[in-house]
Every structure is written in C-alpha cells, then in structure tokens.
PDB file of C-alpha atoms in Angstrom:
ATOM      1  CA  UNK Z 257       0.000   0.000   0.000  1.00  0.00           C
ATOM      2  CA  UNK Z 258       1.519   3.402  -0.957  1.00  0.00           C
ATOM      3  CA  UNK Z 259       2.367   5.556   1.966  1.00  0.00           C
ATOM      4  CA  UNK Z 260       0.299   9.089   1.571  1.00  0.00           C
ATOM      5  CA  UNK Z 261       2.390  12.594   1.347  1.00  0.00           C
ATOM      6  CA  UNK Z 262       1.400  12.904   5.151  1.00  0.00           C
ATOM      7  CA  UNK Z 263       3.000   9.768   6.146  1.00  0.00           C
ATOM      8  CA  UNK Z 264       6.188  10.709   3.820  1.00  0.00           C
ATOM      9  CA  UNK Z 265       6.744  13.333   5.227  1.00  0.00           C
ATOM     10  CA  UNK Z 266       6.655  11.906   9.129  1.00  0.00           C
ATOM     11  CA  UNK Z 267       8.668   8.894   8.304  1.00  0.00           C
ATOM     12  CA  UNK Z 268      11.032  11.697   6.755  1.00  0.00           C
ATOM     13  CA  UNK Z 269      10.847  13.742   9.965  1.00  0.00           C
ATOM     14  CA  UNK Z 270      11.493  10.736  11.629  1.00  0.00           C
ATOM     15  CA  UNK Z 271      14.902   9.660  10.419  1.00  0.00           C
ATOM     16  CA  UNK Z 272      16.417  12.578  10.370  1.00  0.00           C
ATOM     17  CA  UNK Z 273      15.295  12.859  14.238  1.00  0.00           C
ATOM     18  CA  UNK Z 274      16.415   9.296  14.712  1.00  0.00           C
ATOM     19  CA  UNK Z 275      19.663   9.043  12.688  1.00  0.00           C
ATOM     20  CA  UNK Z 276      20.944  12.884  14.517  1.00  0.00           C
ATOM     21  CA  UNK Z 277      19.961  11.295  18.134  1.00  0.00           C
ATOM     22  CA  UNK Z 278      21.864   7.986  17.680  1.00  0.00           C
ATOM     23  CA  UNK Z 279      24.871  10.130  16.190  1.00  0.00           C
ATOM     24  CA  UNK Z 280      25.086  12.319  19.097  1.00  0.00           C
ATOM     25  CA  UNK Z 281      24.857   9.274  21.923  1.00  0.00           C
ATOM     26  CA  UNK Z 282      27.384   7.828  19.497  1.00  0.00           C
ATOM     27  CA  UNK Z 283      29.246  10.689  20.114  1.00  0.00           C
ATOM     28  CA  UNK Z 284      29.290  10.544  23.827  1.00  0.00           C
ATOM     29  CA  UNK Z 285      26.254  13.045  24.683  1.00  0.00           C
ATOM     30  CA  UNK Z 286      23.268  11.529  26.882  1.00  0.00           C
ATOM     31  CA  UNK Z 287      19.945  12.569  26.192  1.00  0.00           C
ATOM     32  CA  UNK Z 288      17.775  14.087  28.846  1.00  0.00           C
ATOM     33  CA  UNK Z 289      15.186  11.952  30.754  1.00  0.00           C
ATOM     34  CA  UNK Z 290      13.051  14.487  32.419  1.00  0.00           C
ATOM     35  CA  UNK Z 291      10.712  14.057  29.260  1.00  0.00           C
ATOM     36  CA  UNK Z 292       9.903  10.450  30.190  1.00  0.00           C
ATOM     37  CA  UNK Z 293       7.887  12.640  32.952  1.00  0.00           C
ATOM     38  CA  UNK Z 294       4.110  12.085  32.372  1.00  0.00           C
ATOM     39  CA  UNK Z 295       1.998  15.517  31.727  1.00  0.00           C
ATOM     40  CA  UNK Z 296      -1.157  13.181  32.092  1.00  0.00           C
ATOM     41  CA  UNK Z 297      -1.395   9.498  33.028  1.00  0.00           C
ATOM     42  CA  UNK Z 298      -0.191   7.255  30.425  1.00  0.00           C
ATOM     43  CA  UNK Z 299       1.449  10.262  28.350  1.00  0.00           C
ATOM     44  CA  UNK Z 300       4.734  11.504  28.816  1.00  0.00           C
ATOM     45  CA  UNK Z 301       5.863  15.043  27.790  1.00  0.00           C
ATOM     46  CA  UNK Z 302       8.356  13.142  25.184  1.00  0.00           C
ATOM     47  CA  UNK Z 303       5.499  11.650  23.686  1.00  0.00           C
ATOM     48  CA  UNK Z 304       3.333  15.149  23.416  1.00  0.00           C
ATOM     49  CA  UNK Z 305       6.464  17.256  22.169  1.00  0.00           C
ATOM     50  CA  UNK Z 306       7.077  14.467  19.291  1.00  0.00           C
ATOM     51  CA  UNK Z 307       3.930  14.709  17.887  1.00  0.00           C
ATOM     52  CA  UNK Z 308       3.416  18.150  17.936  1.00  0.00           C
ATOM     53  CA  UNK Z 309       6.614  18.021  16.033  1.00  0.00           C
ATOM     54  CA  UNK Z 310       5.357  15.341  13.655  1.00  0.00           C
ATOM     55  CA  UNK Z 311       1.538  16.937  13.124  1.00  0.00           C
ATOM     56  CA  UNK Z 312       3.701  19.871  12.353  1.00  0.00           C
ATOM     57  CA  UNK Z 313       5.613  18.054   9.404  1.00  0.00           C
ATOM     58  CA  UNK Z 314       2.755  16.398   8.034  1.00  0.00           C
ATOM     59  CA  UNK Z 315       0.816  19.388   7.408  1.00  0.00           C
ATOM     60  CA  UNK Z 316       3.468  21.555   6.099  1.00  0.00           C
ATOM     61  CA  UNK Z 317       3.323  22.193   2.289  1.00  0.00           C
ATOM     62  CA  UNK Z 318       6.778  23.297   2.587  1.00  0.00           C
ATOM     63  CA  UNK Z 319       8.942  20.041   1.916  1.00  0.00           C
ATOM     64  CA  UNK Z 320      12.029  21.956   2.297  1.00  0.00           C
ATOM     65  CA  UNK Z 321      11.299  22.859   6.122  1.00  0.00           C
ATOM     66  CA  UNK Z 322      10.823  18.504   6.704  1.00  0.00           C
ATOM     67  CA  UNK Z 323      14.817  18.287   7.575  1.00  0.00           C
ATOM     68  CA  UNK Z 324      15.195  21.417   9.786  1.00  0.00           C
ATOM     69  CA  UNK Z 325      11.840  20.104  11.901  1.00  0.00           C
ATOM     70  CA  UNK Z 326      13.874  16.489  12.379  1.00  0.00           C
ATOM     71  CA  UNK Z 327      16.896  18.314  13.785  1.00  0.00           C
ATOM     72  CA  UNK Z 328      14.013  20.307  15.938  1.00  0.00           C
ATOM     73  CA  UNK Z 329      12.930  17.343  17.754  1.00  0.00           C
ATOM     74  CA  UNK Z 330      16.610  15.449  17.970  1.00  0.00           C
ATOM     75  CA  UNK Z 331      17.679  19.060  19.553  1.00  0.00           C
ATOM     76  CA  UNK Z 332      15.422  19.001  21.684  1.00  0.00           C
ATOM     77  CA  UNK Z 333      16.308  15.672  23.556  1.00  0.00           C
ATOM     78  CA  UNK Z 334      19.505  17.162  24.361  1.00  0.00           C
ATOM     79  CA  UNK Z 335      18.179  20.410  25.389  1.00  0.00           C
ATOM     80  CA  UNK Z 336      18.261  20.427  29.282  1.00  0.00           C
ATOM     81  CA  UNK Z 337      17.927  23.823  30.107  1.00  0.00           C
ATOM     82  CA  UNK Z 338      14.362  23.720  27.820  1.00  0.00           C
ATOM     83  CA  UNK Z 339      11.029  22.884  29.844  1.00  0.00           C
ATOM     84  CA  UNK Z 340       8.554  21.456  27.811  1.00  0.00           C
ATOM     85  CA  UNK Z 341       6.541  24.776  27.653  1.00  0.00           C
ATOM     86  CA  UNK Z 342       9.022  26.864  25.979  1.00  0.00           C
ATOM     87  CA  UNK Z 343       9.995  23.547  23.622  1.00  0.00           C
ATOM     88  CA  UNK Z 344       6.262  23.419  22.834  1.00  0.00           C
ATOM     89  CA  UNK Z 345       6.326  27.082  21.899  1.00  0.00           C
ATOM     90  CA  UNK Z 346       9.396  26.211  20.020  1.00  0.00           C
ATOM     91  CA  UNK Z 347       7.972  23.902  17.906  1.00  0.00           C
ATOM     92  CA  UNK Z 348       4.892  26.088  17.405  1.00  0.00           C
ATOM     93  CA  UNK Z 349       6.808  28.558  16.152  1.00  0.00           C
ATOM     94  CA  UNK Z 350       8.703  26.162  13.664  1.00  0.00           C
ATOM     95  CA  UNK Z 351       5.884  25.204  12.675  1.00  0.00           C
ATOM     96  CA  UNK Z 352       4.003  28.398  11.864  1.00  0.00           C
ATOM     97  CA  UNK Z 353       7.345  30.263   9.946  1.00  0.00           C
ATOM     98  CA  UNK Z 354       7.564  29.815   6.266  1.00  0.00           C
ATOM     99  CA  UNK Z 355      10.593  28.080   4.731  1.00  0.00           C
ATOM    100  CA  UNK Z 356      11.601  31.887   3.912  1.00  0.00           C
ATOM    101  CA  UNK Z 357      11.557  33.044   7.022  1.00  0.00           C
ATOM    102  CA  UNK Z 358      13.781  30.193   8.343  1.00  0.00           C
ATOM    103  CA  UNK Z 359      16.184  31.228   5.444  1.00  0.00           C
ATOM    104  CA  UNK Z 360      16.241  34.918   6.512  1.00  0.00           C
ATOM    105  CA  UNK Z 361      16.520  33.668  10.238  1.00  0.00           C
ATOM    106  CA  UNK Z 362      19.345  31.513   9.476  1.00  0.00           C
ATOM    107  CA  UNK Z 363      21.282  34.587   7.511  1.00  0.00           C
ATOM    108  CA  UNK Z 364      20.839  37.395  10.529  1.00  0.00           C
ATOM    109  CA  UNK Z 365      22.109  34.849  13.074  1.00  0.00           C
ATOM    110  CA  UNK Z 366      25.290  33.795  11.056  1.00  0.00           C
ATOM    111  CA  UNK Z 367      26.176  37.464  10.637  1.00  0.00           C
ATOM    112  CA  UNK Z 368      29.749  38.632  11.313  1.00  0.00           C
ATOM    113  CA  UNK Z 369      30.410  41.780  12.992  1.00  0.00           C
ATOM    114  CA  UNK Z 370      31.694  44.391  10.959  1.00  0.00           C
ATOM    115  CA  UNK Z 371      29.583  42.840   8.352  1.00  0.00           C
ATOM    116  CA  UNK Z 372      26.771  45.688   8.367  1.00  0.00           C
ATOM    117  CA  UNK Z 373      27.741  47.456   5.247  1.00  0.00           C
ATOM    118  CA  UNK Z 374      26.694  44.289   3.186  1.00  0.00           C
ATOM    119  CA  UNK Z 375      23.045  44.820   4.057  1.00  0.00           C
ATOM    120  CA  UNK Z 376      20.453  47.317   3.087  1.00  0.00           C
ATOM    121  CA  UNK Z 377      18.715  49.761   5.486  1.00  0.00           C
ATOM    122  CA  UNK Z 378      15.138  50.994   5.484  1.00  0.00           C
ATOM    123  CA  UNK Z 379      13.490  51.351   2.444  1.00  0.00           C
ATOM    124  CA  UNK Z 380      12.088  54.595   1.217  1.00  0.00           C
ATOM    125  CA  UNK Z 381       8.563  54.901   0.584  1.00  0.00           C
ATOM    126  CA  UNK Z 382       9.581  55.354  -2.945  1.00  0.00           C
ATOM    127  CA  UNK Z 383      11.084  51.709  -2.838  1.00  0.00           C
ATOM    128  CA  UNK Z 384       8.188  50.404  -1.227  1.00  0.00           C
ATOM    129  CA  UNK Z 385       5.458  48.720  -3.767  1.00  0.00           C
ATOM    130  CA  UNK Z 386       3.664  46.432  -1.242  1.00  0.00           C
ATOM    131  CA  UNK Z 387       3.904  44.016  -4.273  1.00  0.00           C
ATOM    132  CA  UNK Z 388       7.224  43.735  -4.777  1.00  0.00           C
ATOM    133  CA  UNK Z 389       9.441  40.811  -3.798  1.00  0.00           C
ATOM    134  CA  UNK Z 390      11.376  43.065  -1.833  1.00  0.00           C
ATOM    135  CA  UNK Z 391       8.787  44.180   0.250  1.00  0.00           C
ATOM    136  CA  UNK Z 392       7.460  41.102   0.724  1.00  0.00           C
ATOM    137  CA  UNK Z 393      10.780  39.533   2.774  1.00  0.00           C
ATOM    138  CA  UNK Z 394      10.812  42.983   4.733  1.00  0.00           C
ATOM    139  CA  UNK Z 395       7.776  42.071   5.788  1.00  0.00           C
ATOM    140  CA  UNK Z 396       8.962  38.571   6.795  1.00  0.00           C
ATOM    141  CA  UNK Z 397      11.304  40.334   8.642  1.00  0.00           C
ATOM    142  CA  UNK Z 398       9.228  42.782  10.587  1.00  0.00           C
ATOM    143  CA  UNK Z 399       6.988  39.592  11.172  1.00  0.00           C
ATOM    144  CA  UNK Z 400      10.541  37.575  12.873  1.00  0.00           C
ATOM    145  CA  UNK Z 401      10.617  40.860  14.720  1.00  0.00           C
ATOM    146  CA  UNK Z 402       7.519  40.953  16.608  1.00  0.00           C
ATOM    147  CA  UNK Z 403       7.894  37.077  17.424  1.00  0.00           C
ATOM    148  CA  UNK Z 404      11.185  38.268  19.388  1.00  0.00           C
ATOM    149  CA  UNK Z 405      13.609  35.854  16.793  1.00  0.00           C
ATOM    150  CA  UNK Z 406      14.889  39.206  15.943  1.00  0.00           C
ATOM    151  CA  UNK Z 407      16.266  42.460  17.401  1.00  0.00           C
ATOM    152  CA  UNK Z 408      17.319  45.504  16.116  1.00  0.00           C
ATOM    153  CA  UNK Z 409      19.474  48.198  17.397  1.00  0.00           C
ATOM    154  CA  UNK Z 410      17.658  51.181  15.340  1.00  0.00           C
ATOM    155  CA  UNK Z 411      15.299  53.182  17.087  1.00  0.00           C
ATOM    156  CA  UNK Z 412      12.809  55.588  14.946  1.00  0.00           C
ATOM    157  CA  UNK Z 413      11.963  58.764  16.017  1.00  0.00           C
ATOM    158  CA  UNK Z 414       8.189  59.213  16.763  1.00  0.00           C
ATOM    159  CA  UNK Z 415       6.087  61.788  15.411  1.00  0.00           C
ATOM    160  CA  UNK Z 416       2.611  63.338  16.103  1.00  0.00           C
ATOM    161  CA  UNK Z 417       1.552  61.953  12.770  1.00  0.00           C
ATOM    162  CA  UNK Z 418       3.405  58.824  12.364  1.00  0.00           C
ATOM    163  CA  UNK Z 419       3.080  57.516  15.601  1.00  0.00           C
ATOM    164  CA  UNK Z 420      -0.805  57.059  17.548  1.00  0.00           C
ATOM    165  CA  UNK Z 421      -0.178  58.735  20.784  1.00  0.00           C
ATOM    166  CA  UNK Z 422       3.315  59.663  19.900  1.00  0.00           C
ATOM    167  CA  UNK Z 423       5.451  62.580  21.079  1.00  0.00           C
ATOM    168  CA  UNK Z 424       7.685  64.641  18.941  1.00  0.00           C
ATOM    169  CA  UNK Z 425      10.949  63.274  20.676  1.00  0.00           C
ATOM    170  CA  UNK Z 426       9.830  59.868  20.996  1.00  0.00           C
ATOM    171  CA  UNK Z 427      11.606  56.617  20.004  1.00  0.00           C
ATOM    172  CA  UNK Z 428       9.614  53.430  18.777  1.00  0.00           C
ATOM    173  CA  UNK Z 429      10.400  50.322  16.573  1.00  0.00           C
ATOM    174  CA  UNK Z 430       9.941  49.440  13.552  1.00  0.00           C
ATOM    175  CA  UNK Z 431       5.899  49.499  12.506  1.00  0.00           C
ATOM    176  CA  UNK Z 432       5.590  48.527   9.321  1.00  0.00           C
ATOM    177  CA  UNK Z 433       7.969  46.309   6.560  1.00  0.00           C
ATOM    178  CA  UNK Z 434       9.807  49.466   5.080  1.00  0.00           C
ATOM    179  CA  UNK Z 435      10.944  50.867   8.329  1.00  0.00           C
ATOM    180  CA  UNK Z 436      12.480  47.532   9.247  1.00  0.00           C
ATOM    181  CA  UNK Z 437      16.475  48.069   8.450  1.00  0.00           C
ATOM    182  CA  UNK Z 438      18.274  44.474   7.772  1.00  0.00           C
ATOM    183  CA  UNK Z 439      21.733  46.401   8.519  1.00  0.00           C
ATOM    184  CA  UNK Z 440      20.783  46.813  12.167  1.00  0.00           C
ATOM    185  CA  UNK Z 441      18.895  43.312  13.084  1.00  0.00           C
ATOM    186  CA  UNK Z 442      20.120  40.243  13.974  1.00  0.00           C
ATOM    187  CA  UNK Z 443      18.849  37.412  15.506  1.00  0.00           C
ATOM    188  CA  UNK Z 444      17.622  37.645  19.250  1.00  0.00           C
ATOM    189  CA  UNK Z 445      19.272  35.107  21.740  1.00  0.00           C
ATOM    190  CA  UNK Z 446      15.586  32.956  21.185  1.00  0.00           C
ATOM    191  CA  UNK Z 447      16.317  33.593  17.357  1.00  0.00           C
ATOM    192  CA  UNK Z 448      19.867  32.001  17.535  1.00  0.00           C
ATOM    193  CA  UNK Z 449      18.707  29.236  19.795  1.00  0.00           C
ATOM    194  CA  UNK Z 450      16.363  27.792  17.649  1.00  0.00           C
ATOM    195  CA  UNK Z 451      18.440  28.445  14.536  1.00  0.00           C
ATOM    196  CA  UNK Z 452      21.068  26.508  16.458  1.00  0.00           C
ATOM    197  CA  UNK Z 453      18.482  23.878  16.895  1.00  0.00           C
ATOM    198  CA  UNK Z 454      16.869  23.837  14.044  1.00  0.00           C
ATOM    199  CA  UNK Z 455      20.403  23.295  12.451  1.00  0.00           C
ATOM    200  CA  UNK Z 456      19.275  26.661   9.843  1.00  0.00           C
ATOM    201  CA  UNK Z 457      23.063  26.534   9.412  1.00  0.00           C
ATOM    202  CA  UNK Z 458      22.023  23.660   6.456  1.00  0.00           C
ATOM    203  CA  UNK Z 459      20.023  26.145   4.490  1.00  0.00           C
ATOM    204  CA  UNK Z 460      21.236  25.877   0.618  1.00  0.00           C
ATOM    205  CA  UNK Z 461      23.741  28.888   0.169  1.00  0.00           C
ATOM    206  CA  UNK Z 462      21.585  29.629  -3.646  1.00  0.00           C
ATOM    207  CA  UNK Z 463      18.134  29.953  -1.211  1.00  0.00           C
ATOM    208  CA  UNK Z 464      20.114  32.309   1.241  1.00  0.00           C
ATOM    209  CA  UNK Z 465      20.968  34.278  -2.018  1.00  0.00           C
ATOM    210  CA  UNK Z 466      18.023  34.007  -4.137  1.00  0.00           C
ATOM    211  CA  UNK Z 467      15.202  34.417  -1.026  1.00  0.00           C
ATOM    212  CA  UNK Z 468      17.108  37.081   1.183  1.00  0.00           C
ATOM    213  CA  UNK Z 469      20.535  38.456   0.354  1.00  0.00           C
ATOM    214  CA  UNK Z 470      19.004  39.635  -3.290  1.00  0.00           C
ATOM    215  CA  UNK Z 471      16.721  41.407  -0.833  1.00  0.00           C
ATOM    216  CA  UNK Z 472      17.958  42.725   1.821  1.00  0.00           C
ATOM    217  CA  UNK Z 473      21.792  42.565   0.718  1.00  0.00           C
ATOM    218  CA  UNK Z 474      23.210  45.909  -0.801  1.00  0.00           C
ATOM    219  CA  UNK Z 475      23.830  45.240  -4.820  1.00  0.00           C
ATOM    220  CA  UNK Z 476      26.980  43.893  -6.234  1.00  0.00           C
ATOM    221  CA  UNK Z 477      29.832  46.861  -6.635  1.00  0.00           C
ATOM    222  CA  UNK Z 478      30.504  46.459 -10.207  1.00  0.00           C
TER     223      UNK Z 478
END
C-alpha cells in the first residue's frame, strides 16, 4: 500500500530525528530523561512534544522545512535547560514560519560583525510597492521581529503623525515592513537558539541568495 504525502513526510521527519539522536549518543552526549515525565497518566511530555513536532511536518506544504523540523525534535532531547513549555512554543513557532523566514533567520544569526555594510537599510517609501518581492521579505522580517527571533538596534523617532499617541521626541520600533532596516537586526538570543536547533546553518547557500541576500543585501559593486 503506498504511503500518503502525510506519512512521507513523518517517516522523513522521523529519520532525520532518529539518525541525529543515535549520532550524538554515538558521540558521547546523553539525552535528557526528564521528558519520560508524564503531563497526564499514560502520556509523557516526550510523547506530546514528538507529535506536535510530527503533526507539524505532516501538514506543512513546505517540503524543504521537513529536515530542519527532524533536527528540531533530535535538539530538543539534548536540550536540558528547555522545559517542555518553551519547547512546545518552540515547535509552534517552527511550525508556523515559512521556509523563507527560516532562510532569513538563518542569515541574521550567522552574521559577522563588521559585516553591516553588506546589508540594506530601510526602504524609502519610494522603494516600497507592497507588491514587490522586496517588500514582501521585509515584511517577513518585521513579522521575525515581533515574534522576538529578531532584534534591532535602530530606534525611529516618533512623530505626532506617524506615531498614535506619539510625542515629537519619541523613540519606537519598527511598525511597518519598510521601516524595518536588515543592517541593524540580527537574531535575538531565542532567534539564535532555535536556529542553532533547528540546524538553519544547512540552508542551501543559492536559497540564502536568491530568497534574502538579493533582498535585503546591498547590490553587487561592479
């Protein structure tokens, strides 16, 4: 009988999980055991963490986040400073980001310092078509933002009629995609965390450079 897409994908999710836990005990590491815990008789917090990992994989339509939600789970059970809850939220989170926005997470927390000149800054509201392609990963961006993956070190100044409620000589973040400057973010310590987890490090160099950098990366000097 021929296994559905669903199931694909799991068994997929599966192995990767699998083959990345037996490499690491291989290794010498020892998995936690805390998760053997039950949250409710009969079911363990292992047992509710893996298949909100799996449900997550089989209804992605993304097949290119499968591997990075593997790595997820085999993280995970060598995680020990992560309860449950905030693995829970971690997987949520996975599960909820596009493959795009895993891409543009994995580039802001491998930057280098010093390295600020190779990305853009705000756009100007003449660069700012909401159709484009460019605005469209800004808006990722803002979006990785707000879910605290990403910080930024640029404050805007507030005014009367940009900002509700604002004074003159306030300072506020970014509101909408344009204002969001790729030159000043980088990935919070949550962001890195799961992008150390999620092993984002894998990402294809050509999607880094195709889906982000041609974005948010200042143009080629000729």
């Amino acid at each position: 009988m021929a296994l559905t897409e669903r199931e694909t994908r799991v068994g997929a999710v599966l192995r990767i999980a699998a083959d990345e836990i037996s490499a690491r005990t291989m290794s010498g590491e020892t998995a936690r055991d805390d998760l053997r815990a039950e949250v409710t008789p009969g079911r363990t917090y292992a047992a509710e963490l893996a298949e909100a990992a799996l449900k997550a994989a089989a209804q992605t339509h993304e097949e290119r986040k499968i591997p990075f939600i593997g790595h997820l789970i085999a993280a995970i059970a060598f995680e020990r400073d992560l309860s449950a809850a905030h693995a829970n939220q971690l997987i949520a989170t996975a599960d909820t980001l596009t493959y795009r926005q895993l891409v543009v997470l994995a580039v802001l927390a491998t930057r280098q310092e010093g390295d600020a000149l190779r990305y853009r800054g705000p756009l100007h509201e003449q660069e700012d078509p909401t159709e484009s392609e460019q605005f469209s990963v800004y808006a990722d961006t803002l979006d990785l933002f707000r879910r605290g993956l990403l910080k930024t070190y640029r404050h805007l100044l507030g005014t009367p009629e940009t900002r509700l409620g604002g004074d003159r000589d306030r300072q506020s973040w970014p509101a909408v995609p344009r204002e969001m400057s790729p030159r000043d973010t980088r990935a919070s310590s949550t962001g890195e965390r799961l992008a150390r987890m999620m092993r984002l490090d894998l990402t294809p160099e050509e999607d880094r450079e195709t889906l982000v950098m041609s974005h948010i990366g200042q143009p080629a000097r000729d």
